[in-house]
Amino acid sequence: MIALKGIPAAPGIAMGKALLFREELLVPKRSISDGEIPAEVLRLEEALIQTRHQISGIQKRLAEELGQEQAEIFNAHLLVLEDQSLREEIITGLKSQHLNVETIFNEVVLRHLKAFSRTNDEYLRERTADVEDVRKRVLRNLLGKQTDVLERLSQRVILVARDLSPSETALMHRHNILAFVTDVGGRTSHTAIMAKSLEIPAVVGLVSATKRISEGSFMIVDGTHGDVLIDPDPSTVERYELEHRRAQEINRQLLHLKDLPAETLDHHSVTLSANIELPDELPSVIAHGAHGIGLFRTEFLYLNRLDLPTEEEQYDAYRSVAERLKGQPVVIRTMDLGGDKFLSPLQLPSEMNPFMGWRAIRFSLARPEIFRVQLRAILRASIHGNLKMMYPMISSLEELQRANEIFRDVREELSREGAPMAERFEVGAMIEVPSAALTCDLLAKEVDFFSIGTNDLIQYALAVDRVNEKIAYLYEPTHPAILRLIQRVIEVGHSANLWVGMCGEMAGEPVMTLLLMGMGLDEFSTSPVQLPLVKRVIRSVEHSFARSVVEQVLTLKTGKEVEAFLTATLKQIVPDLTE
Ligand code: PEP
Ligand code: MG
């Protein structure tokens, strides 16, 4: 038996056979009109140029590291890219078949590859691998990274991958994935968040899982504790089966709390709502007894596709969530693209520090034509339920004012068109950048509420990349700097008469619940599976007890001390949950 320790990303225990996930390319087919042909030709030219640059870069590196001769191996790739007859064949295909360029490119190249593999000409046969490599590189540039292994799984398996993007993880819910484990990633990477939403146990940051686990091995994944066991002995399997049954029993008991209020023994109540990534998570939201949606991450509407979602499509998605929640609040977050969530149609350029780069509200303000479509869809859907909206990654007053200006302009435009909209519509700011937390008194004048995004707030305040497993030990939600920022935002928000929520993963950590409640947090929004745990903790104490926890914690000096204190307190209050 081999035991690996990683970062627990999504709770639960799973057992099954390993499937090693390697990137493959999915080529979506789309019809195009005559008018779109020039743009498709341009996309081809750009992808060819981009591929040429990438190959020249590889050649340069090889020449420096291994010598000119090795670098020249790639000359054959460049010849394929410069082949005029291939280019012409693709353009002719575009005109005659009226299909998108990746489909035509793929068909033409595959046809050549087939012919090459059948020929007696040794030179041509040897070029097959080069052409195949070029095919994948160009396609990857045309598409952004896309995969289709997840679409074709027929058995229930545990996926073992070096990395999975949030968009790949988003594809999983339709398939037979028992659990997944990855070499890279951190606790609040969007891949981990997605796994939690989909209720798929996951362990990330294992460093060498793909090297140490072979295809088909039997393994156990404990996503609650971050343990991965390969070829376990029968007594270990038995122990985990028992543990699995115990966890299921606790979950069943917790679900009895579903319809009870989230209030302390002395009736101090808070709002417990859910985070969702996709509208199809709503059954889980309802099953876990959430009061509305505190964070609807809309960027998943933009992933795994080649075009942008239209206003109608977004309107339908927002309207359906608003209606199904039957008047309960739904906070839609405007798109937070960038960071670890990229999309192919916009071809966001790669950046050295994407989390600190062209992301979220910065992207929306730079591309108002895309932003306005989303705002129109949200406002039009507002008539169908209790919708609110918030902006991600606000870092200054100007940014917030600019976003609000665009919002007002869109609202006036819709009014002129006679579109019905809700009369009262709350707009909030996410507080997830330290500069926003420190100037929240200034931001408060522009909004109706704050929602604290601890996933980012922690990474920016502590300078710890949230997806980097090497420094995951520094990612400390209990660090005194973080607690002071949170306390300040709640206090300032309240003195400006705003309600203050939290939608980062911290809101769903039972160990943090008493502290946050004692600080006065009004709304906790988290993955639906975490809600019953949090509610159980809230219902076990008096509010004054939570306030005394805050007082004691504020005297402690390190994140480790705070964590130890909070863990011990939780054990005392709900011993059955913390064994
Ligand atoms: C956060 O940063 O805490 C948050 C909720 O947003 P996201 O995880 O999508 O960045
Ligand atoms: Mg965030």
Coordinates of C-alpha atoms and ligand atoms in Angstrom, one line a residue:
M1 CA 0.0 0.0 0.0
I2 CA 1.2 3.5 -0.8
A3 CA -0.1 6.5 1.2
L4 CA 0.0 10.0 -0.2
K5 CA -0.9 13.2 1.7
G6 CA -2.4 16.1 -0.1
I7 CA -4.7 19.1 0.4
P8 CA -8.3 18.2 1.2
A9 CA -10.4 20.0 -1.5
A10 CA -13.8 18.4 -1.3
P11 CA -15.1 16.2 1.5
G12 CA -16.1 12.5 1.2
I13 CA -14.6 9.1 0.8
A14 CA -14.5 7.2 -2.5
M15 CA -13.0 3.9 -3.6
G16 CA -12.4 2.7 -7.1
K17 CA -10.0 2.3 -10.0
A18 CA -7.6 5.0 -11.2
L19 CA -7.9 6.6 -14.6
L20 CA -5.0 8.7 -15.6
F21 CA -6.3 11.8 -17.3
R22 CA -4.3 13.1 -20.2
E23 CA -5.2 16.1 -22.2
E24 CA -7.1 15.4 -25.5
L25 CA -8.7 17.9 -27.8
L26 CA -12.4 18.4 -28.5
V27 CA -13.2 20.0 -31.8
P28 CA -16.6 21.5 -31.7
K29 CA -18.4 21.8 -35.1
R30 CA -20.3 25.0 -35.9
S31 CA -21.9 26.2 -39.2
I32 CA -20.8 29.6 -40.5
S33 CA -22.2 32.0 -43.0
D34 CA -20.5 33.4 -46.1
G35 CA -19.9 36.6 -44.2
E36 CA -18.0 34.9 -41.4
I37 CA -15.4 33.3 -43.8
P38 CA -12.9 36.1 -43.8
A39 CA -12.9 36.2 -39.9
E40 CA -12.3 32.4 -39.8
V41 CA -9.4 32.8 -42.3
L42 CA -7.9 35.4 -40.1
R43 CA -8.2 33.1 -37.0
L44 CA -6.4 30.5 -39.0
E45 CA -3.6 32.9 -39.9
E46 CA -3.3 34.0 -36.3
A47 CA -3.2 30.5 -35.0
L48 CA -0.5 29.6 -37.5
I49 CA 1.6 32.6 -36.6
Q50 CA 1.2 31.9 -32.9
T51 CA 2.2 28.2 -33.4
R52 CA 5.2 29.3 -35.4
H53 CA 6.3 31.6 -32.5
Q54 CA 5.9 28.9 -30.0
I55 CA 7.9 26.4 -32.1
S56 CA 10.7 29.0 -32.7
G57 CA 10.8 29.5 -28.9
I58 CA 11.2 25.8 -28.3
Q59 CA 13.9 25.7 -31.0
K60 CA 15.8 28.5 -29.3
R61 CA 15.7 26.8 -26.0
L62 CA 16.7 23.5 -27.4
A63 CA 19.6 25.1 -29.3
E64 CA 20.9 26.7 -26.1
E65 CA 20.4 23.6 -24.0
L66 CA 21.2 20.7 -26.3
G67 CA 22.7 22.2 -29.5
Q68 CA 21.6 23.3 -32.9
E69 CA 21.1 19.8 -34.2
Q70 CA 18.4 18.9 -31.7
A71 CA 16.7 22.2 -32.5
E72 CA 16.6 21.5 -36.2
I73 CA 14.3 18.5 -35.5
F74 CA 11.5 21.1 -35.4
N75 CA 12.3 22.5 -38.9
A76 CA 9.8 19.9 -40.2
H77 CA 7.1 21.4 -38.0
L78 CA 7.8 24.8 -39.5
L79 CA 7.6 23.4 -43.0
V80 CA 4.1 22.1 -42.3
L81 CA 3.0 25.5 -40.9
E82 CA 4.4 27.2 -44.0
D83 CA 2.8 24.8 -46.5
Q84 CA 0.8 27.0 -48.9
S85 CA -1.1 24.2 -50.4
L86 CA -2.4 23.1 -47.0
R87 CA -3.5 26.6 -46.3
E88 CA -5.4 26.8 -49.6
E89 CA -7.0 23.4 -49.1
I90 CA -8.4 24.7 -45.7
I91 CA -9.7 28.0 -47.3
T92 CA -11.4 26.0 -50.1
G93 CA -12.9 23.7 -47.4
L94 CA -14.2 26.8 -45.5
K95 CA -15.9 28.1 -48.6
S96 CA -17.4 24.8 -49.7
Q97 CA -18.5 23.4 -46.4
H98 CA -19.3 26.5 -44.3
L99 CA -18.0 25.0 -41.1
N100 CA -15.8 26.7 -38.5
V101 CA -12.1 26.8 -39.1
E102 CA -11.0 24.3 -36.4
T103 CA -13.3 21.6 -37.9
I104 CA -12.0 22.1 -41.5
F105 CA -8.4 22.4 -40.3
N106 CA -8.7 19.2 -38.4
E107 CA -10.4 17.3 -41.2
V108 CA -7.8 18.4 -43.8
V109 CA -4.8 17.5 -41.6
L110 CA -6.3 14.2 -40.5
R111 CA -6.8 13.3 -44.2
H112 CA -3.2 14.0 -44.9
L113 CA -2.1 12.0 -41.9
K114 CA -4.1 9.0 -43.0
A115 CA -2.5 9.2 -46.5
F116 CA 1.0 9.6 -45.0
S117 CA 0.6 6.5 -42.8
R118 CA -0.4 4.4 -45.8
T119 CA 2.3 5.5 -48.2
N120 CA 5.5 3.5 -49.0
D121 CA 7.5 6.7 -49.0
E122 CA 9.6 6.4 -45.9
Y123 CA 10.2 10.2 -45.7
L124 CA 6.5 10.9 -45.6
R125 CA 5.8 8.2 -43.1
E126 CA 8.4 9.7 -40.8
R127 CA 6.7 13.1 -41.0
T128 CA 3.5 11.7 -39.5
A129 CA 4.5 12.4 -35.9
D130 CA 5.6 16.0 -36.8
V131 CA 2.3 16.7 -38.6
E132 CA 0.3 15.2 -35.7
D133 CA 2.2 17.4 -33.3
V134 CA 1.5 20.5 -35.4
R135 CA -2.2 19.5 -35.7
K136 CA -2.5 19.5 -31.9
R137 CA -0.6 22.7 -31.4
V138 CA -2.6 24.7 -33.9
L139 CA -5.9 23.3 -32.6
R140 CA -4.9 24.1 -29.1
N141 CA -4.2 27.7 -30.2
L142 CA -7.5 27.9 -32.1
L143 CA -9.5 26.5 -29.2
G144 CA -7.8 27.3 -25.9
K145 CA -7.4 24.1 -23.9
Q146 CA -10.4 21.8 -24.3
T147 CA -10.7 18.2 -23.5
D148 CA -13.1 15.4 -24.3
V149 CA -11.9 12.4 -22.2
L150 CA -14.5 13.4 -19.6
E151 CA -17.2 13.2 -22.2
R152 CA -16.5 9.5 -23.0
L153 CA -16.2 7.8 -19.6
S154 CA -18.1 4.5 -19.5
Q155 CA -17.0 3.2 -16.1
R156 CA -17.0 4.8 -12.6
V157 CA -13.4 5.8 -12.0
I158 CA -11.2 8.0 -9.9
L159 CA -9.5 10.6 -12.0
V160 CA -5.8 11.2 -11.5
A161 CA -4.5 14.3 -13.2
R162 CA -1.5 16.7 -13.0
D163 CA -4.0 19.6 -13.1
L164 CA -7.6 20.1 -14.0
S165 CA -8.9 23.4 -15.1
P166 CA -12.2 24.7 -13.6
S167 CA -13.8 24.3 -17.0
E168 CA -12.7 20.6 -17.1
T169 CA -14.0 20.1 -13.6
A170 CA -17.3 21.7 -14.7
L171 CA -17.7 18.9 -17.3
M172 CA -17.5 16.2 -14.7
H173 CA -20.9 16.3 -13.2
R174 CA -22.3 14.6 -16.3
H175 CA -20.0 11.7 -16.0
N176 CA -18.9 8.8 -13.9
I177 CA -16.3 10.4 -11.7
L178 CA -16.1 8.9 -8.2
A179 CA -13.4 11.3 -7.0
F180 CA -10.4 13.1 -8.4
V181 CA -6.8 13.8 -7.3
T182 CA -4.3 16.2 -8.8
D183 CA -0.6 17.0 -8.4
V184 CA -1.1 20.7 -8.2
G185 CA -3.7 23.1 -6.8
G186 CA -4.8 24.6 -3.5
R187 CA -7.8 24.4 -1.2
T188 CA -9.5 27.4 -2.7
S189 CA -8.6 26.9 -6.4
H190 CA -11.8 27.0 -8.5
T191 CA -11.2 23.4 -9.4
A192 CA -11.5 22.5 -5.6
I193 CA -14.6 24.8 -5.3
M194 CA -16.2 23.2 -8.3
A195 CA -15.6 19.7 -6.8
K196 CA -17.3 20.7 -3.6
S197 CA -20.3 22.0 -5.5
L198 CA -20.6 18.9 -7.5
E199 CA -20.1 16.8 -4.3
I200 CA -17.2 14.9 -5.8
P201 CA -14.5 14.0 -3.1
A202 CA -11.2 15.5 -4.2
V203 CA -7.6 15.8 -3.0
V204 CA -5.3 18.3 -4.7
G205 CA -1.7 19.4 -4.3
L206 CA -0.4 15.8 -4.1
V207 CA 2.8 16.7 -6.1
S208 CA 3.5 13.3 -7.6
A209 CA 0.2 11.4 -7.9
T210 CA 0.4 11.0 -11.6
K211 CA 3.9 9.4 -11.3
R212 CA 3.0 7.1 -8.4
I213 CA -0.4 5.9 -9.4
S214 CA -0.8 3.6 -12.3
E215 CA -3.8 3.2 -14.5
G216 CA -6.3 0.8 -13.1
S217 CA -4.9 0.6 -9.5
F218 CA -7.4 0.3 -6.8
M219 CA -7.4 3.4 -4.6
I220 CA -9.1 5.2 -1.7
V221 CA -9.6 8.9 -1.7
D222 CA -10.4 10.7 1.6
G223 CA -11.3 14.2 0.5
T224 CA -12.1 15.3 4.1
H225 CA -8.6 14.7 5.4
G226 CA -6.5 14.8 2.1
D227 CA -5.4 11.2 2.2
V228 CA -4.9 9.0 -0.9
L229 CA -4.2 5.3 -0.5
I230 CA -3.1 3.1 -3.4
D231 CA -3.5 -0.7 -3.3
P232 CA -4.8 -0.6 0.3
D233 CA -4.8 -3.9 2.3
P234 CA -8.2 -5.4 3.2
S235 CA -8.3 -4.1 6.8
T236 CA -7.7 -0.5 5.5
V237 CA -10.5 -0.9 3.0
E238 CA -12.8 -2.1 5.8
R239 CA -11.8 0.8 8.0
Y240 CA -12.7 3.3 5.3
E241 CA -15.9 1.6 4.5
L242 CA -16.9 2.0 8.1
E243 CA -15.8 5.7 8.1
H244 CA -17.8 6.3 4.9
R245 CA -20.9 4.8 6.4
R246 CA -20.4 6.9 9.6
A247 CA -20.0 10.1 7.5
Q248 CA -23.1 9.3 5.5
E249 CA -25.1 8.8 8.8
I250 CA -23.9 12.2 10.1
N251 CA -25.0 13.8 6.9
R252 CA -28.4 12.2 7.1
Q253 CA -28.8 13.5 10.6
L254 CA -27.7 16.9 9.7
L255 CA -30.2 17.1 6.9
H256 CA -32.9 17.0 9.5
L257 CA -31.9 20.6 10.3
K258 CA -32.8 21.6 6.7
D259 CA -36.0 23.4 7.5
L260 CA -35.0 24.8 10.9
P261 CA -33.9 28.4 11.3
A262 CA -30.2 29.3 11.4
E263 CA -30.3 30.8 14.8
T264 CA -28.6 30.5 18.2
L265 CA -30.2 29.1 21.3
D266 CA -31.2 32.7 22.2
H267 CA -32.7 33.4 18.7
H268 CA -30.0 35.5 17.2
S269 CA -30.4 34.6 13.5
V270 CA -28.2 34.8 10.5
T271 CA -28.8 34.0 6.8
L272 CA -27.3 30.8 5.4
S273 CA -27.2 30.8 1.6
A274 CA -25.5 28.9 -1.1
N275 CA -22.8 29.4 -3.7
I276 CA -23.4 28.0 -7.1
E277 CA -21.4 27.8 -10.3
L278 CA -24.1 26.4 -12.6
P279 CA -27.9 26.6 -12.6
D280 CA -28.1 22.8 -12.4
E281 CA -26.8 22.9 -8.9
L282 CA -30.2 24.2 -7.6
P283 CA -31.5 20.8 -6.5
S284 CA -28.6 20.5 -4.1
V285 CA -29.2 24.1 -2.9
I286 CA -32.8 23.3 -2.1
A287 CA -31.9 19.8 -0.6
H288 CA -29.5 21.4 1.9
G289 CA -31.9 24.0 3.0
A290 CA -30.2 27.2 1.8
H291 CA -31.9 30.5 2.1
G292 CA -31.3 31.7 -1.4
I293 CA -28.0 32.1 -3.3
G294 CA -25.3 34.4 -1.8
L295 CA -23.0 33.9 -4.8
F296 CA -23.9 32.9 -8.3
R297 CA -20.5 32.6 -10.1
T298 CA -21.6 33.5 -13.6
E299 CA -18.3 32.9 -15.4
F300 CA -19.1 29.3 -15.9
L301 CA -21.7 30.4 -18.5
Y302 CA -18.7 31.6 -20.5
L303 CA -16.5 28.5 -20.3
N304 CA -16.3 25.3 -22.4
R305 CA -17.5 27.1 -25.6
L306 CA -16.2 29.0 -28.5
D307 CA -18.6 31.9 -28.6
L308 CA -19.9 34.3 -25.9
P309 CA -23.2 33.7 -24.2
T310 CA -25.9 36.0 -25.7
E311 CA -28.1 38.3 -23.7
E312 CA -31.1 35.9 -24.2
E313 CA -29.2 32.9 -23.0
Q314 CA -28.0 34.7 -19.9
Y315 CA -31.4 36.2 -19.2
D316 CA -32.8 32.6 -19.4
A317 CA -30.2 31.3 -16.9
Y318 CA -30.8 34.2 -14.4
R319 CA -34.5 34.1 -14.8
S320 CA -34.7 30.3 -14.2
V321 CA -32.6 30.6 -11.0
A322 CA -34.6 33.6 -9.8
E323 CA -37.9 31.8 -10.4
R324 CA -36.8 28.4 -8.9
L325 CA -35.8 30.2 -5.7
K326 CA -39.3 31.5 -5.4
G327 CA -38.6 35.0 -4.0
Q328 CA -35.6 34.1 -1.9
P329 CA -32.6 36.3 -2.6
V330 CA -30.1 35.5 -5.4
V331 CA -26.9 37.4 -5.6
I332 CA -25.5 37.3 -9.2
R333 CA -21.8 38.2 -9.4
T334 CA -20.8 39.8 -12.6
M335 CA -18.3 37.8 -14.5
D336 CA -15.0 37.1 -12.9
L337 CA -13.0 35.9 -15.9
G338 CA -9.2 35.6 -15.6
G339 CA -7.3 34.2 -12.6
D340 CA -7.7 30.5 -13.1
K341 CA -10.8 30.8 -15.3
F342 CA -10.1 31.5 -18.9
L343 CA -12.2 31.4 -21.9
S344 CA -11.4 30.7 -25.5
P345 CA -13.4 33.2 -27.5
L346 CA -11.7 36.2 -25.9
Q347 CA -8.3 34.5 -26.2
L348 CA -7.1 36.2 -23.0
P349 CA -3.3 36.5 -23.3
S350 CA -1.3 34.5 -20.9
E351 CA 0.0 36.5 -18.0
M352 CA 2.8 36.0 -15.4
N353 CA 0.4 36.6 -12.5
P354 CA -3.1 36.0 -13.8
F355 CA -4.7 36.4 -10.3
M356 CA -3.3 39.9 -10.1
G357 CA -3.9 40.6 -13.7
W358 CA -6.6 41.5 -16.2
R359 CA -9.4 39.8 -14.3
A360 CA -13.0 40.3 -13.0
I361 CA -14.2 43.9 -12.9
R362 CA -11.0 45.1 -14.6
F363 CA -11.8 43.0 -17.6
S364 CA -15.5 44.1 -17.5
L365 CA -14.6 47.7 -17.4
A366 CA -12.1 47.3 -20.3
R367 CA -14.7 45.4 -22.4
P368 CA -17.9 47.3 -21.7
E369 CA -19.6 45.9 -24.8
I370 CA -19.4 42.4 -23.1
F371 CA -20.2 43.7 -19.6
R372 CA -23.3 45.6 -20.8
V373 CA -24.8 42.4 -22.3
Q374 CA -24.5 40.8 -18.9
L375 CA -26.0 43.8 -17.0
R376 CA -28.9 43.9 -19.4
A377 CA -29.6 40.2 -18.9
I378 CA -29.5 40.5 -15.1
L379 CA -31.7 43.6 -15.0
R380 CA -34.3 42.1 -17.3
A381 CA -34.3 38.9 -15.2
S382 CA -34.8 41.0 -12.0
I383 CA -38.5 41.1 -12.5
H384 CA -38.8 37.4 -12.0
G385 CA -37.6 37.1 -8.5
N386 CA -35.5 38.7 -5.8
L387 CA -32.2 39.3 -7.7
K388 CA -29.3 41.3 -6.4
M389 CA -25.9 41.9 -8.1
M390 CA -22.3 42.4 -7.0
Y391 CA -19.0 43.2 -8.6
P392 CA -15.9 41.0 -8.1
M393 CA -12.4 42.3 -7.2
I394 CA -13.2 45.9 -6.6
S395 CA -9.9 47.6 -5.6
S396 CA -10.7 51.3 -5.6
L397 CA -13.5 53.8 -5.4
E398 CA -13.1 54.8 -9.0
E399 CA -13.6 51.3 -10.2
L400 CA -16.8 50.9 -8.2
Q401 CA -18.1 54.3 -9.4
R402 CA -17.3 53.5 -13.0
A403 CA -19.1 50.1 -12.8
N404 CA -22.1 51.8 -11.2
E405 CA -22.1 54.4 -14.0
I406 CA -22.3 51.7 -16.7
F407 CA -24.9 50.0 -14.6
R408 CA -27.1 53.1 -14.4
D409 CA -26.6 53.8 -18.1
V410 CA -27.8 50.2 -19.0
R411 CA -30.8 50.6 -16.7
E412 CA -31.8 53.8 -18.4
E413 CA -31.3 52.2 -21.8
L414 CA -33.7 49.4 -20.8
S415 CA -36.2 51.8 -19.4
R416 CA -36.3 53.7 -22.7
E417 CA -36.9 50.4 -24.4
G418 CA -39.8 49.8 -22.0
A419 CA -38.3 46.6 -20.5
P420 CA -39.9 45.7 -17.2
M421 CA -37.4 45.6 -14.2
A422 CA -37.6 45.2 -10.5
E423 CA -38.1 48.6 -8.8
R424 CA -35.8 47.9 -5.9
F425 CA -32.5 46.2 -6.9
E426 CA -29.5 45.9 -4.5
V427 CA -26.0 46.3 -5.8
G428 CA -23.0 45.2 -3.7
A429 CA -19.3 45.0 -3.8
M430 CA -17.2 42.0 -3.1
I431 CA -14.5 42.8 -0.6
E432 CA -11.7 40.6 -1.6
V433 CA -8.7 42.9 -2.2
P434 CA -7.0 44.4 0.9
S435 CA -7.3 47.9 -0.6
A436 CA -11.0 47.5 -0.7
A437 CA -11.1 46.2 2.9
L438 CA -9.1 49.2 4.1
T439 CA -11.2 51.7 2.3
C440 CA -14.6 50.1 2.8
D441 CA -15.9 53.2 4.5
L442 CA -15.5 55.0 1.1
L443 CA -17.0 52.2 -0.9
A444 CA -19.9 51.8 1.5
K445 CA -21.5 55.0 0.1
E446 CA -21.8 53.5 -3.3
V447 CA -23.5 50.1 -2.5
D448 CA -26.2 48.3 -0.6
F449 CA -24.1 45.5 0.8
F450 CA -20.7 43.9 1.0
S451 CA -19.8 40.3 0.5
I452 CA -16.3 39.3 1.8
G453 CA -14.5 37.1 -0.6
T454 CA -12.0 35.4 1.7
N455 CA -10.5 33.1 -1.0
D456 CA -8.9 36.1 -2.7
L457 CA -8.6 38.3 0.4
I458 CA -6.3 35.7 2.0
Q459 CA -4.2 35.2 -1.1
Y460 CA -3.7 39.0 -1.6
A461 CA -3.3 40.0 2.0
L462 CA -0.8 37.2 2.8
A463 CA 0.8 37.1 -0.7
V464 CA 0.0 33.4 -1.1
D465 CA -1.1 32.2 -4.5
R466 CA -4.3 30.3 -3.8
V467 CA -3.5 27.6 -6.4
N468 CA 0.1 26.9 -5.5
E469 CA 0.5 23.7 -3.5
K470 CA 4.1 24.6 -2.5
I471 CA 3.0 27.4 -0.3
A472 CA -0.3 26.1 0.8
Y473 CA 0.9 25.9 4.4
L474 CA 1.0 29.7 4.4
Y475 CA -2.6 30.0 3.3
E476 CA -4.0 30.7 6.7
P477 CA -7.6 31.9 7.1
T478 CA -6.9 32.3 10.9
H479 CA -4.0 34.7 10.4
P480 CA -4.6 37.8 12.6
A481 CA -4.2 40.1 9.6
I482 CA -7.2 38.4 7.9
L483 CA -9.3 38.4 11.1
R484 CA -8.6 42.2 11.5
L485 CA -9.6 42.9 7.9
I486 CA -12.8 40.9 8.3
Q487 CA -13.8 42.5 11.6
R488 CA -13.2 46.0 10.1
V489 CA -15.4 45.3 7.1
I490 CA -18.2 44.1 9.2
E491 CA -18.0 47.0 11.6
V492 CA -17.7 49.7 8.9
G493 CA -20.5 48.0 6.9
H494 CA -22.8 48.0 9.8
S495 CA -22.1 51.6 10.8
A496 CA -23.0 52.6 7.2
N497 CA -26.3 50.5 7.5
L498 CA -25.2 47.8 5.0
W499 CA -25.6 44.1 5.5
V500 CA -22.4 42.2 5.3
G501 CA -22.0 38.7 4.0
M502 CA -19.2 36.3 3.3
C503 CA -19.0 34.1 0.2
G504 CA -15.4 32.8 0.4
E505 CA -14.8 29.2 1.5
M506 CA -14.2 30.4 5.1
A507 CA -18.0 31.0 5.4
G508 CA -18.4 27.2 5.1
E509 CA -15.7 26.1 7.6
P510 CA -17.5 25.1 10.8
V511 CA -14.3 25.9 12.7
M512 CA -14.7 29.6 11.8
T513 CA -18.5 29.8 12.3
L514 CA -18.6 31.0 16.0
L515 CA -15.9 33.6 15.4
L516 CA -17.7 35.1 12.3
M517 CA -21.0 35.1 14.0
G518 CA -19.5 36.8 17.1
M519 CA -18.1 39.4 14.8
G520 CA -21.6 40.1 13.6
L521 CA -21.6 38.6 10.1
D522 CA -25.1 38.7 8.7
E523 CA -24.9 36.2 5.9
F524 CA -22.8 33.1 5.3
S525 CA -22.8 31.8 1.8
T526 CA -21.0 28.5 0.9
S527 CA -21.2 25.3 -1.0
P528 CA -24.5 23.7 -0.2
V529 CA -22.9 20.6 1.4
Q530 CA -21.3 22.7 4.1
L531 CA -24.5 24.4 5.1
P532 CA -26.0 21.8 7.5
L533 CA -22.6 21.7 9.4
V534 CA -22.5 25.4 9.8
K535 CA -26.2 25.5 10.9
R536 CA -25.6 22.8 13.5
V537 CA -22.8 24.9 15.1
I538 CA -24.9 28.0 15.1
R539 CA -27.8 26.2 16.7
S540 CA -25.6 24.8 19.5
V541 CA -24.6 28.1 21.3
E542 CA -25.9 31.4 22.7
H543 CA -24.9 34.5 20.8
S544 CA -22.9 35.8 23.9
F545 CA -20.7 32.7 23.7
A546 CA -19.8 33.5 20.0
R547 CA -18.9 37.1 21.1
S548 CA -16.7 35.7 23.9
V549 CA -14.9 33.6 21.3
V550 CA -14.1 36.8 19.4
E551 CA -12.7 38.5 22.5
Q552 CA -10.4 35.5 23.2
V553 CA -9.3 35.1 19.7
L554 CA -8.3 38.7 19.4
T555 CA -5.7 38.3 22.1
L556 CA -3.9 35.5 20.2
K557 CA -0.9 36.3 18.1
T558 CA -0.6 33.7 15.4
G559 CA -2.8 31.9 12.9
K560 CA -1.8 28.5 14.5
E561 CA -2.8 29.6 18.0
V562 CA -6.2 30.8 16.6
E563 CA -6.7 27.6 14.7
A564 CA -5.9 25.5 17.8
F565 CA -8.2 27.5 20.0
L566 CA -11.1 27.4 17.5
T567 CA -10.7 23.7 16.9
A568 CA -10.8 23.0 20.6
T569 CA -13.9 25.2 21.0
L570 CA -15.7 23.4 18.2
K571 CA -14.8 20.0 19.7
Q572 CA -16.4 21.1 23.0
I573 CA -19.6 22.2 21.3
V574 CA -20.2 19.5 18.7
P575 CA -18.1 16.5 19.7
D576 CA -19.9 14.2 17.4
L577 CA -18.9 16.2 14.3
T578 CA -15.3 16.5 15.2
E579 CA -14.1 13.0 15.9
Ligands
PEP1 C1 -13.5 34.7 -3.1 O1 -12.5 35.2 -3.6 O2 -13.6 34.4 -1.9 C2 -14.7 34.4 -3.9 C3 -15.8 34.0 -3.3 O3 -14.6 34.5 -5.2 P1 -13.9 33.4 -6.1 O4 -13.5 32.2 -5.3 O5 -14.8 33.1 -7.2 O6 -12.6 34.1 -6.6
MG2 MG -12.7 36.0 -5.6

